[in-house]
mmCIF file of C-alpha atoms and ligand atoms in Angstrom:
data_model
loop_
_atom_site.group_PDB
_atom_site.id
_atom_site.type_symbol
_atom_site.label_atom_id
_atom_site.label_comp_id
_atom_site.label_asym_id
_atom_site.label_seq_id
_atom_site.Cartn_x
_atom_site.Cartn_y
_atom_site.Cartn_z
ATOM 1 C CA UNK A 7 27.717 128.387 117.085
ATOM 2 C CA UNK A 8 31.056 127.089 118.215
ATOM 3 C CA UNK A 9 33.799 126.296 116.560
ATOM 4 C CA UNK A 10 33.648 122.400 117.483
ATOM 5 C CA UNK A 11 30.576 122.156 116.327
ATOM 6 C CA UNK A 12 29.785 121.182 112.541
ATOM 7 C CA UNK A 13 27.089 121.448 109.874
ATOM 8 C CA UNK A 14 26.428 118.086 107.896
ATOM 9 C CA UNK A 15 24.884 118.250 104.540
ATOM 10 C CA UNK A 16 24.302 115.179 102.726
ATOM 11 C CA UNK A 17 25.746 116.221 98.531
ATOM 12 C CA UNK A 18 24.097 113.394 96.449
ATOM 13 C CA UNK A 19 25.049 112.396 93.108
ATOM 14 C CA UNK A 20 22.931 112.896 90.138
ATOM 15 C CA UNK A 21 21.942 110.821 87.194
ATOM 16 C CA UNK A 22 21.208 112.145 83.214
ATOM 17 C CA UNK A 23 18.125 110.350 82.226
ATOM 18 C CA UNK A 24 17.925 112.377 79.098
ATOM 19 C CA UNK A 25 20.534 114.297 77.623
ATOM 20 C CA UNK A 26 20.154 116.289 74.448
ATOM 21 C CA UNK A 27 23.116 118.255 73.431
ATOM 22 C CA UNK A 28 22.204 121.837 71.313
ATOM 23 C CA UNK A 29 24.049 123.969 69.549
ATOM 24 C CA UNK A 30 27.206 126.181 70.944
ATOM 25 C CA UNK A 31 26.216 129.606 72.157
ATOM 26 C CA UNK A 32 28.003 132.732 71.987
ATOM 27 C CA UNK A 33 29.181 132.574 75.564
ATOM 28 C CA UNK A 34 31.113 129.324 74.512
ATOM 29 C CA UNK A 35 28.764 127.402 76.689
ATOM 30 C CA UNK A 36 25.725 124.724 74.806
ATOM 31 C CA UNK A 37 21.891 124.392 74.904
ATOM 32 C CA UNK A 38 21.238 121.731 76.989
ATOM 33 C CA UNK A 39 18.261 119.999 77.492
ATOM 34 C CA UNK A 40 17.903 117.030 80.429
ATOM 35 C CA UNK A 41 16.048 115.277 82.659
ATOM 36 C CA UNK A 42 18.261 115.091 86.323
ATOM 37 C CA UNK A 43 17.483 112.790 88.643
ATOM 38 C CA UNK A 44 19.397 112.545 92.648
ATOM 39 C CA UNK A 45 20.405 109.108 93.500
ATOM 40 C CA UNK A 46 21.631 108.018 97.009
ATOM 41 C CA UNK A 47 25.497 107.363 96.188
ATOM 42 C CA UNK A 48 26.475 110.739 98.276
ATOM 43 C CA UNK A 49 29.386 112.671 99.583
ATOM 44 C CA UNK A 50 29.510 114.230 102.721
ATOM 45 C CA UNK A 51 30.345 117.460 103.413
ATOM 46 C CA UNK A 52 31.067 118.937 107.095
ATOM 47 C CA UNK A 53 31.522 122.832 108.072
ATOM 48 C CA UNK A 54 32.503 124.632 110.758
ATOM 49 C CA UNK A 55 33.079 127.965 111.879
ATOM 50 C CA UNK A 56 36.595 128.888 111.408
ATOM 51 C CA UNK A 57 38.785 132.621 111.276
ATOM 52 C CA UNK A 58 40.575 131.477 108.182
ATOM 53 C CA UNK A 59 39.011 129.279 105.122
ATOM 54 C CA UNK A 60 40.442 125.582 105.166
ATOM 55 C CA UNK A 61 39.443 122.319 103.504
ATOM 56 C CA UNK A 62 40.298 118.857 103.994
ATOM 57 C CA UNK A 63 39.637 115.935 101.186
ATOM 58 C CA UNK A 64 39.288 112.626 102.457
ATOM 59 C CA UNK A 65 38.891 109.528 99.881
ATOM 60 C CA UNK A 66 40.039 111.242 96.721
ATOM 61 C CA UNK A 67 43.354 113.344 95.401
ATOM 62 C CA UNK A 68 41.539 116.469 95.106
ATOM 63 C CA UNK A 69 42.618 120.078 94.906
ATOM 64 C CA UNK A 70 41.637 121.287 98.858
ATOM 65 C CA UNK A 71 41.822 125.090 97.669
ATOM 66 C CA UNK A 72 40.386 127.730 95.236
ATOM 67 C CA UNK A 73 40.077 125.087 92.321
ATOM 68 C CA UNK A 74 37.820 122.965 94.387
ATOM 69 C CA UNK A 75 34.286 124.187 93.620
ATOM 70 C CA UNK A 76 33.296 123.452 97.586
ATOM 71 C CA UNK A 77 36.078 125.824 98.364
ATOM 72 C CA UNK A 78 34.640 128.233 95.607
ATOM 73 C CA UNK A 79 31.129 128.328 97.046
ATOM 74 C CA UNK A 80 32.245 128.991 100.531
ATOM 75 C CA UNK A 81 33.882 131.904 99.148
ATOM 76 C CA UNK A 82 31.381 133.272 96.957
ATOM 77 C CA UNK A 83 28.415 132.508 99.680
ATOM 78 C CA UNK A 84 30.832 134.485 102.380
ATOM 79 C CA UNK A 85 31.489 137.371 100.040
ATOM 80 C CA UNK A 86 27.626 137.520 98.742
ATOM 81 C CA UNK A 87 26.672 137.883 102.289
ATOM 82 C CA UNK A 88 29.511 140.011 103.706
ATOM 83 C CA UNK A 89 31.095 137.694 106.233
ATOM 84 C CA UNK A 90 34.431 138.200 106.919
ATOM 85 C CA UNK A 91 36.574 134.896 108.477
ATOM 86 C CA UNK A 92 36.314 131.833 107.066
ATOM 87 C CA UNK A 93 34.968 128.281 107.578
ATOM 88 C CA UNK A 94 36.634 124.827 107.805
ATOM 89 C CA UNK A 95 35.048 122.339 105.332
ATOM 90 C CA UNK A 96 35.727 118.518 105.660
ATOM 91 C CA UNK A 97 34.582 116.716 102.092
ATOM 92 C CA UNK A 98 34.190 112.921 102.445
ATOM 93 C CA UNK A 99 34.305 111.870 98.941
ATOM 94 C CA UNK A 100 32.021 108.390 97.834
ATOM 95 C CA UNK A 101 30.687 109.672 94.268
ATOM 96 C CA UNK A 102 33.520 108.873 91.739
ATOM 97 C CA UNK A 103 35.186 112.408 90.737
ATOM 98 C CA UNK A 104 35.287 113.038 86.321
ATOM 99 C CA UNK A 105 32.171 110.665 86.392
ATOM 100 C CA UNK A 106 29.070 112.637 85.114
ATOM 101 C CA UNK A 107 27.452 112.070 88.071
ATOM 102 C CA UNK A 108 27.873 115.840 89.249
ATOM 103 C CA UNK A 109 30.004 115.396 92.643
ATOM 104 C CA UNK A 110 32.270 118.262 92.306
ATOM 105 C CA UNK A 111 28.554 120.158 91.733
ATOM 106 C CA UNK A 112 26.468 118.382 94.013
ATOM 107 C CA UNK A 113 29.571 119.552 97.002
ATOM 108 C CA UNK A 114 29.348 123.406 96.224
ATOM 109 C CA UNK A 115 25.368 123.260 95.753
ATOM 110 C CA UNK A 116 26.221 121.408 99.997
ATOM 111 C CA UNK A 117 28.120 123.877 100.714
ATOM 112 C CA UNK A 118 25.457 126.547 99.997
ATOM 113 C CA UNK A 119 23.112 124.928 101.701
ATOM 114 C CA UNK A 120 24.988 124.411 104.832
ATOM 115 C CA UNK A 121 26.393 127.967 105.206
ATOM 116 C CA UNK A 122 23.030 129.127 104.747
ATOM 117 C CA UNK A 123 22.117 127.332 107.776
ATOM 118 C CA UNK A 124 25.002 127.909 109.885
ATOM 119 C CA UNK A 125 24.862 131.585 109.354
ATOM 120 C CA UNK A 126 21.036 131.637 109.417
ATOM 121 C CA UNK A 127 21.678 133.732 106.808
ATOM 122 C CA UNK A 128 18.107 132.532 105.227
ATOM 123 C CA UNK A 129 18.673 133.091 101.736
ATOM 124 C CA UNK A 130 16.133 131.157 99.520
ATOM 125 C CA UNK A 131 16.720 128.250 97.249
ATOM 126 C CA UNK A 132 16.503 130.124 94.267
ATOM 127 C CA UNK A 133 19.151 132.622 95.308
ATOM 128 C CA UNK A 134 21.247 129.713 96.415
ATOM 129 C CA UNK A 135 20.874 128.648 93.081
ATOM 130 C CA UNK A 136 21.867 132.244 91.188
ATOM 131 C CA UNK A 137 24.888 131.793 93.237
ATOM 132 C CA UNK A 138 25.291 128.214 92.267
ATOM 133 C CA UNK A 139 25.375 129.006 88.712
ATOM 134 C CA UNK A 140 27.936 131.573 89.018
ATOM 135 C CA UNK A 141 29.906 128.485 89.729
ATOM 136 C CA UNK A 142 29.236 125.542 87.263
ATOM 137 C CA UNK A 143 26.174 124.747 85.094
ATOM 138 C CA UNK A 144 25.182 121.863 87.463
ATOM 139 C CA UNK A 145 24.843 123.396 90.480
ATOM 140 C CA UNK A 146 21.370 124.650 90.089
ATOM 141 C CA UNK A 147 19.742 121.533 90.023
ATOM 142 C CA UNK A 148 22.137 119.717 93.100
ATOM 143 C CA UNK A 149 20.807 122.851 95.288
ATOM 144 C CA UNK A 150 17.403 121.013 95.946
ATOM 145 C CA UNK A 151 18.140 117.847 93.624
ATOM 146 C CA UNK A 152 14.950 115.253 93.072
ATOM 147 C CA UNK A 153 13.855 115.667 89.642
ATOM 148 C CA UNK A 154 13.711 118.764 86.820
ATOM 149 C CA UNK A 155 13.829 118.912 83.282
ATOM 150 C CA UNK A 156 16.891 121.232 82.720
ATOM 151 C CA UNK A 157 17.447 123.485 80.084
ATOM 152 C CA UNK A 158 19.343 126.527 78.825
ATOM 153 C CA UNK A 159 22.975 125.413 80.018
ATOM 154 C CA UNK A 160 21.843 123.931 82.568
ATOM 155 C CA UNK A 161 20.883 125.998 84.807
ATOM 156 C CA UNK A 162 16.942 126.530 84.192
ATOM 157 C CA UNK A 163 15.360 123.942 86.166
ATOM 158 C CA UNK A 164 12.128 122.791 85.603
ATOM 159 C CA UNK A 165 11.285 120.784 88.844
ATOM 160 C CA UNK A 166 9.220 117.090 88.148
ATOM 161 C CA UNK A 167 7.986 115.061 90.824
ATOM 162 C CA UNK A 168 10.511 113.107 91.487
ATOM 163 C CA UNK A 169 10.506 108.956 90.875
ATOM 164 C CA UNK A 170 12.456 107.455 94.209
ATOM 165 C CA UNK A 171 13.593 104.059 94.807
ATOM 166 C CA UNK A 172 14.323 103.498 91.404
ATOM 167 C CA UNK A 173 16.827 100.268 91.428
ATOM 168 C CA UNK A 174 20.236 101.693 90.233
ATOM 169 C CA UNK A 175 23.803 100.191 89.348
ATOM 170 C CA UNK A 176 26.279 103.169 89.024
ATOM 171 C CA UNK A 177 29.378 101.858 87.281
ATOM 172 C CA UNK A 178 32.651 103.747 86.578
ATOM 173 C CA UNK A 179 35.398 102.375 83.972
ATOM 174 C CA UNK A 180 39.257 103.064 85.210
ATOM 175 C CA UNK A 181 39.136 105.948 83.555
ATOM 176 C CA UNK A 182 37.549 109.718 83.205
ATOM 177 C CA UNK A 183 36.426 111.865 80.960
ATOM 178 C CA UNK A 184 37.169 115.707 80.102
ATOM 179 C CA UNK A 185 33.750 117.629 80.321
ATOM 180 C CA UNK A 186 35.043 120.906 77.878
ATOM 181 C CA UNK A 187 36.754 118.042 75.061
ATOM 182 C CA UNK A 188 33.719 116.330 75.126
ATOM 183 C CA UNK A 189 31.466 119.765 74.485
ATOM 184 C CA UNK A 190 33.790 120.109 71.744
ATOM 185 C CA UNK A 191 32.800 116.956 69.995
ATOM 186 C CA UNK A 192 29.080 118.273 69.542
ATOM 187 C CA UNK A 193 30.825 121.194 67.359
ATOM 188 C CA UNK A 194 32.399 118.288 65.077
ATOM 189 C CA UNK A 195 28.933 117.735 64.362
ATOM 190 C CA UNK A 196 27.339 120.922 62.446
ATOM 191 C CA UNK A 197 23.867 119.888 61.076
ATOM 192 C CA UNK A 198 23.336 117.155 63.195
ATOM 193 C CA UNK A 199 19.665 116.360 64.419
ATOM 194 C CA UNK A 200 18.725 118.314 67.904
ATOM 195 C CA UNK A 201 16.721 116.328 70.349
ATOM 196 C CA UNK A 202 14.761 117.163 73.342
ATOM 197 C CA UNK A 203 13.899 115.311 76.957
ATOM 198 C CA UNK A 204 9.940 116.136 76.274
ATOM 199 C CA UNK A 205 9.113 112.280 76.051
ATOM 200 C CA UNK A 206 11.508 111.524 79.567
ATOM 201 C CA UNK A 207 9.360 114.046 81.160
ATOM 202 C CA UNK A 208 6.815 112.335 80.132
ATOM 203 C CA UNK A 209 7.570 108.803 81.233
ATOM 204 C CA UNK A 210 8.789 110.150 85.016
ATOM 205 C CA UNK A 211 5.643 112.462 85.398
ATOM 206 C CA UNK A 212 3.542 108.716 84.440
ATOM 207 C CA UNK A 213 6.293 106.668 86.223
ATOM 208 C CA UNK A 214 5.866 104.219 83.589
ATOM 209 C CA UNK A 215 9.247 102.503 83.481
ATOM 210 C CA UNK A 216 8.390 100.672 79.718
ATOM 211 C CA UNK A 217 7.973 104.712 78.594
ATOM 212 C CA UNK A 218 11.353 105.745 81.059
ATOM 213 C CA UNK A 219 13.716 102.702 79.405
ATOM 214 C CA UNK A 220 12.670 103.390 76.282
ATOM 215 C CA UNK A 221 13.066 107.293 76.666
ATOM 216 C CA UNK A 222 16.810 107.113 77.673
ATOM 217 C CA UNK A 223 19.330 108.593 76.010
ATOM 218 C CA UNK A 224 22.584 110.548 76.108
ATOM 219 C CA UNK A 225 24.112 112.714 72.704
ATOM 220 C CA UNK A 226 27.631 112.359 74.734
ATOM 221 C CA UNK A 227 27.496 108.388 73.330
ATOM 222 C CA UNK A 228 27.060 108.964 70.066
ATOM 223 C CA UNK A 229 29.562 111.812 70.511
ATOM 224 C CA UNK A 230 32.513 110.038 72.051
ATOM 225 C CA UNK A 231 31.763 106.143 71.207
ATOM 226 C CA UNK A 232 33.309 106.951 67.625
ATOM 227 C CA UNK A 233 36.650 108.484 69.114
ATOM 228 C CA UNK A 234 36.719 106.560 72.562
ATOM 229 C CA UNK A 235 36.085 102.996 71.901
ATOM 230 C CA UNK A 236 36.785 101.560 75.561
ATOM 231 C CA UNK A 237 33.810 103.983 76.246
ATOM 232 C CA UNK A 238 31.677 102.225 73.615
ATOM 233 C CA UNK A 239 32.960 98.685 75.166
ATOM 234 C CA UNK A 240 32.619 99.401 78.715
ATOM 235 C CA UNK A 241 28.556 99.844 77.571
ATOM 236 C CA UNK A 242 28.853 96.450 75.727
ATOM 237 C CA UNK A 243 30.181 94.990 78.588
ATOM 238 C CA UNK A 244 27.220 96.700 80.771
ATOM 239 C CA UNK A 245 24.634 95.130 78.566
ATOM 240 C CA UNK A 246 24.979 91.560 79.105
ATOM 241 C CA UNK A 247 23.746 92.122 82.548
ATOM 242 C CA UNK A 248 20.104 92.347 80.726
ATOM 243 C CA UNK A 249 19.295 95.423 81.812
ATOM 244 C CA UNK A 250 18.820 99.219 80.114
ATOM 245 C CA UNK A 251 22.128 100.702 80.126
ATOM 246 C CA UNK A 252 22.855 104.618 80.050
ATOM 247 C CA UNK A 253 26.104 107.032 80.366
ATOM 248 C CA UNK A 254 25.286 109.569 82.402
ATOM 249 C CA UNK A 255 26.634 113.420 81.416
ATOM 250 C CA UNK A 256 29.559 113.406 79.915
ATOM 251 C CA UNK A 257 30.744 109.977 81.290
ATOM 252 C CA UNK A 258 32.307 107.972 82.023
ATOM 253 C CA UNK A 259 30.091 106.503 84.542
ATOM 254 C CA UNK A 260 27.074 105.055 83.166
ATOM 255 C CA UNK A 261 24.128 103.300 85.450
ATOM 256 C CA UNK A 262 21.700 100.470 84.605
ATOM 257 C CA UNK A 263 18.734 100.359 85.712
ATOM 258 C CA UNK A 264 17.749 97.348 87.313
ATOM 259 C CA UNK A 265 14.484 95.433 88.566
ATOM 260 C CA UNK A 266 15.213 95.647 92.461
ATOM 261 C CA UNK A 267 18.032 96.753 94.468
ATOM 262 C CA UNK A 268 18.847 92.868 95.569
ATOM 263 C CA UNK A 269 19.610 92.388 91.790
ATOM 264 C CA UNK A 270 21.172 95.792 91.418
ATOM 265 C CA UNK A 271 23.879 95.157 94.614
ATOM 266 C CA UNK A 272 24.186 91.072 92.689
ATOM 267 C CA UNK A 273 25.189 92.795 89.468
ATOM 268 C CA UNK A 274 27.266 95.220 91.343
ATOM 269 C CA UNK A 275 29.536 92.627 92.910
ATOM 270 C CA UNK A 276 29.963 90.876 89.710
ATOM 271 C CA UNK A 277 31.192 93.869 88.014
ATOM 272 C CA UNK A 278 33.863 94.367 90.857
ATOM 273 C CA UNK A 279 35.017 90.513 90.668
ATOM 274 C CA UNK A 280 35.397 90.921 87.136
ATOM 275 C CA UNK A 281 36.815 94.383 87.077
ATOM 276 C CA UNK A 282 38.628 95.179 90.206
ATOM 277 C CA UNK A 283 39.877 98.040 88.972
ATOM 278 C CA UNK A 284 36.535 99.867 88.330
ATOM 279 C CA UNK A 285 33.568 102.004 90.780
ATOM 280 C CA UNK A 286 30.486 99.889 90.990
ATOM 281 C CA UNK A 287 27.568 100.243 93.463
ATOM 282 C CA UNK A 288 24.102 99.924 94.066
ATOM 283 C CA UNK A 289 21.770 102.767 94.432
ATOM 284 C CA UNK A 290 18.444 104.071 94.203
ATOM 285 C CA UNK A 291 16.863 107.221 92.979
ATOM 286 C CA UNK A 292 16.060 109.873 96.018
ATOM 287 C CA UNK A 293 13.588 112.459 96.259
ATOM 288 C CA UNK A 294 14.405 116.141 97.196
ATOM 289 C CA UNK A 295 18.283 116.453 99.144
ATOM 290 C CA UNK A 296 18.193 119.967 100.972
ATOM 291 C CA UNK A 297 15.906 118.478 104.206
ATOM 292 C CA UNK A 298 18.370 115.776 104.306
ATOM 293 C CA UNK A 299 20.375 117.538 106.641
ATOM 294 C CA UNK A 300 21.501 115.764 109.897
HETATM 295 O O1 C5P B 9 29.445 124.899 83.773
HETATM 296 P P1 C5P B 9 30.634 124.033 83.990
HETATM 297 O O2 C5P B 9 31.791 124.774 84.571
HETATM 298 O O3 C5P B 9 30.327 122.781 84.731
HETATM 299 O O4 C5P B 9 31.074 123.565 82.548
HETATM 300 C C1 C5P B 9 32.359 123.054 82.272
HETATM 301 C C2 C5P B 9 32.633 123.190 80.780
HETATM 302 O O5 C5P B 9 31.742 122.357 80.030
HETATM 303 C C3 C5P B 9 32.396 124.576 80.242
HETATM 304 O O6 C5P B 9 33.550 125.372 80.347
HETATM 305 C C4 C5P B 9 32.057 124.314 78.782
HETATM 306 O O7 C5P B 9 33.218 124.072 78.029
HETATM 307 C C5 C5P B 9 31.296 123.005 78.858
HETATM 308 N N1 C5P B 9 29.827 123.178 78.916
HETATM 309 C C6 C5P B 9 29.159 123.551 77.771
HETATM 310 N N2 C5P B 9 27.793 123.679 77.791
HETATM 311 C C7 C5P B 9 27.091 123.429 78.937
HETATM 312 C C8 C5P B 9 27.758 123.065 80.116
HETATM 313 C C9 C5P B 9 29.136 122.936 80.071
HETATM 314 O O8 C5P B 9 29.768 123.770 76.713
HETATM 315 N N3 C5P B 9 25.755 123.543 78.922
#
């Protein structure tokens, strides 16, 4: 391969349909369990062959270096597979960064993917995901991305056929939200009732989208409402667009799901006329995202 030319890989966002918070472990991190689904608001990421590693960040102040997980998965991919040189990734960011909607994740588990096809190195998904999880507790599931049920911290994945072209509105409030402080909430809780994502499951295996609205939930609200009330309002602001509302991870995006994507891109506009100042977009559920290549 030359050096001008580039491996795309297309890093979507994800959505929480489910999110049940357990208890802490011993390694500091917490049971989860979840229902993930990929939705079409994306990044791009771009790699080339290159002697020394480099990184470039367009549409978002981001760290280009080690503390960028892209950056980290090149790395850890060229190390695991005893390539010496580097690569030069290019990271278009879309998907709102400190969001819950998995970018920073969803650009390593690219990353992977990519170098595995630029250096033919043919390593399988499931080893792309060992690595992944080395990495953050999200990756896993952005390394092939459609639908699972995920559980332990994250990182067993339980695939589900996936429910596409479900009419989205992904909306992010001015500000974001610390993953870690918001962990630490669910230990301000001892005693509290544990959940599980059985009954999403359910309602995406029967795409029955009564079963699906009335399945949603996130502990994170119930966490962080009580301590963050603009978090609380931006979801009573959310509702009066009729539709089911839901914060996805551990916010502070949230996404409604609505009846078609013409009403989904209406409500989006009214959200940005009425607050410039936040991320709103239409989008849809996808299916799989490794053969999206291009
Ligand atoms: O795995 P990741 O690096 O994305 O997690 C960031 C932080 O979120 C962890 O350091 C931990 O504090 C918290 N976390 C957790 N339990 C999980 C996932 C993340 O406590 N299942």
């Amino acid at each position: 391969m030359k050096s001008s030319d580039f491996i795309q890989e297309r890093a979507a966002a994800k959505i929480n349909l489910a999110l049940a918070v357990g208890n802490r472990r011993e390694d500091g991190y917490h049971d989860i369990d979840t229902v993930m689904h990929s939705i079409s608001l994306s990044d791009c990421v771009k790699i080339r062959p290159s002697h020394t590693m480099e990184m470039t960040v367009k549409g978002a102040a981001l760290p280009a270096g080690t503390k960028n997980l892209a950056y980290a998965a090149a790395e850890l991919f060229l190390r695991e597979t005893g390539r010496a040189g580097g690569v030069s990734i290019t990271l278009e960011k879309h998907i709102p960064v400190a969001s819950g909607l998995g970018g920073g994740s969803s650009d390593a588990a690219a990353v992977l993917r990519g170098l595995n096809r630029m250096t033919e190195s043919g390593l399988s998904a499931d080893r792309l995901r060992q690595m992944g999880a080395l990495l953050g507790s999200d990756i896993p599931f952005c390394v092939e991305g459609g639908c699972a049920r995920c559980m332990g911290r994250g990182e067993e994945i339980h695939p589900v056929p996936f429910w596409d072209h479900l009419a989205l509105v992904i909306c992010r409030p001015d500000f974001p939200l610390n993953t870690p402080e918001a962990y630490k909430e669910a230990d301000r809780r001892p005693g509290r009732a544990l959940l599980h994502a059985g009954r999403m499951e359910e309602a995406v295996r029967l795409r029955d989208g009564e079963y699906l609205a009335s399945s949603l939930f996130n502990d994170f609200e119930s966490f962080l409402f009580p301590i963050t009330p603009a978090l609380k309002e931006t979801k009573i602001y959310l509702r009066r667009w009729g539709c089911p509302v839901l914060m996805t991870g551990s916010g502070s995006a949230f996404f409604l799901l609505a009846q078609d994507m013409e009403t989904a891109g209406e409500i989006a506009e009214k959200i940005r006329a009425e607050r410039p100042d936040w991320f709103a977009q239409a989008a849809q559920t996808t299916g799989d995202v490794s053969h999206g290549a291009q």
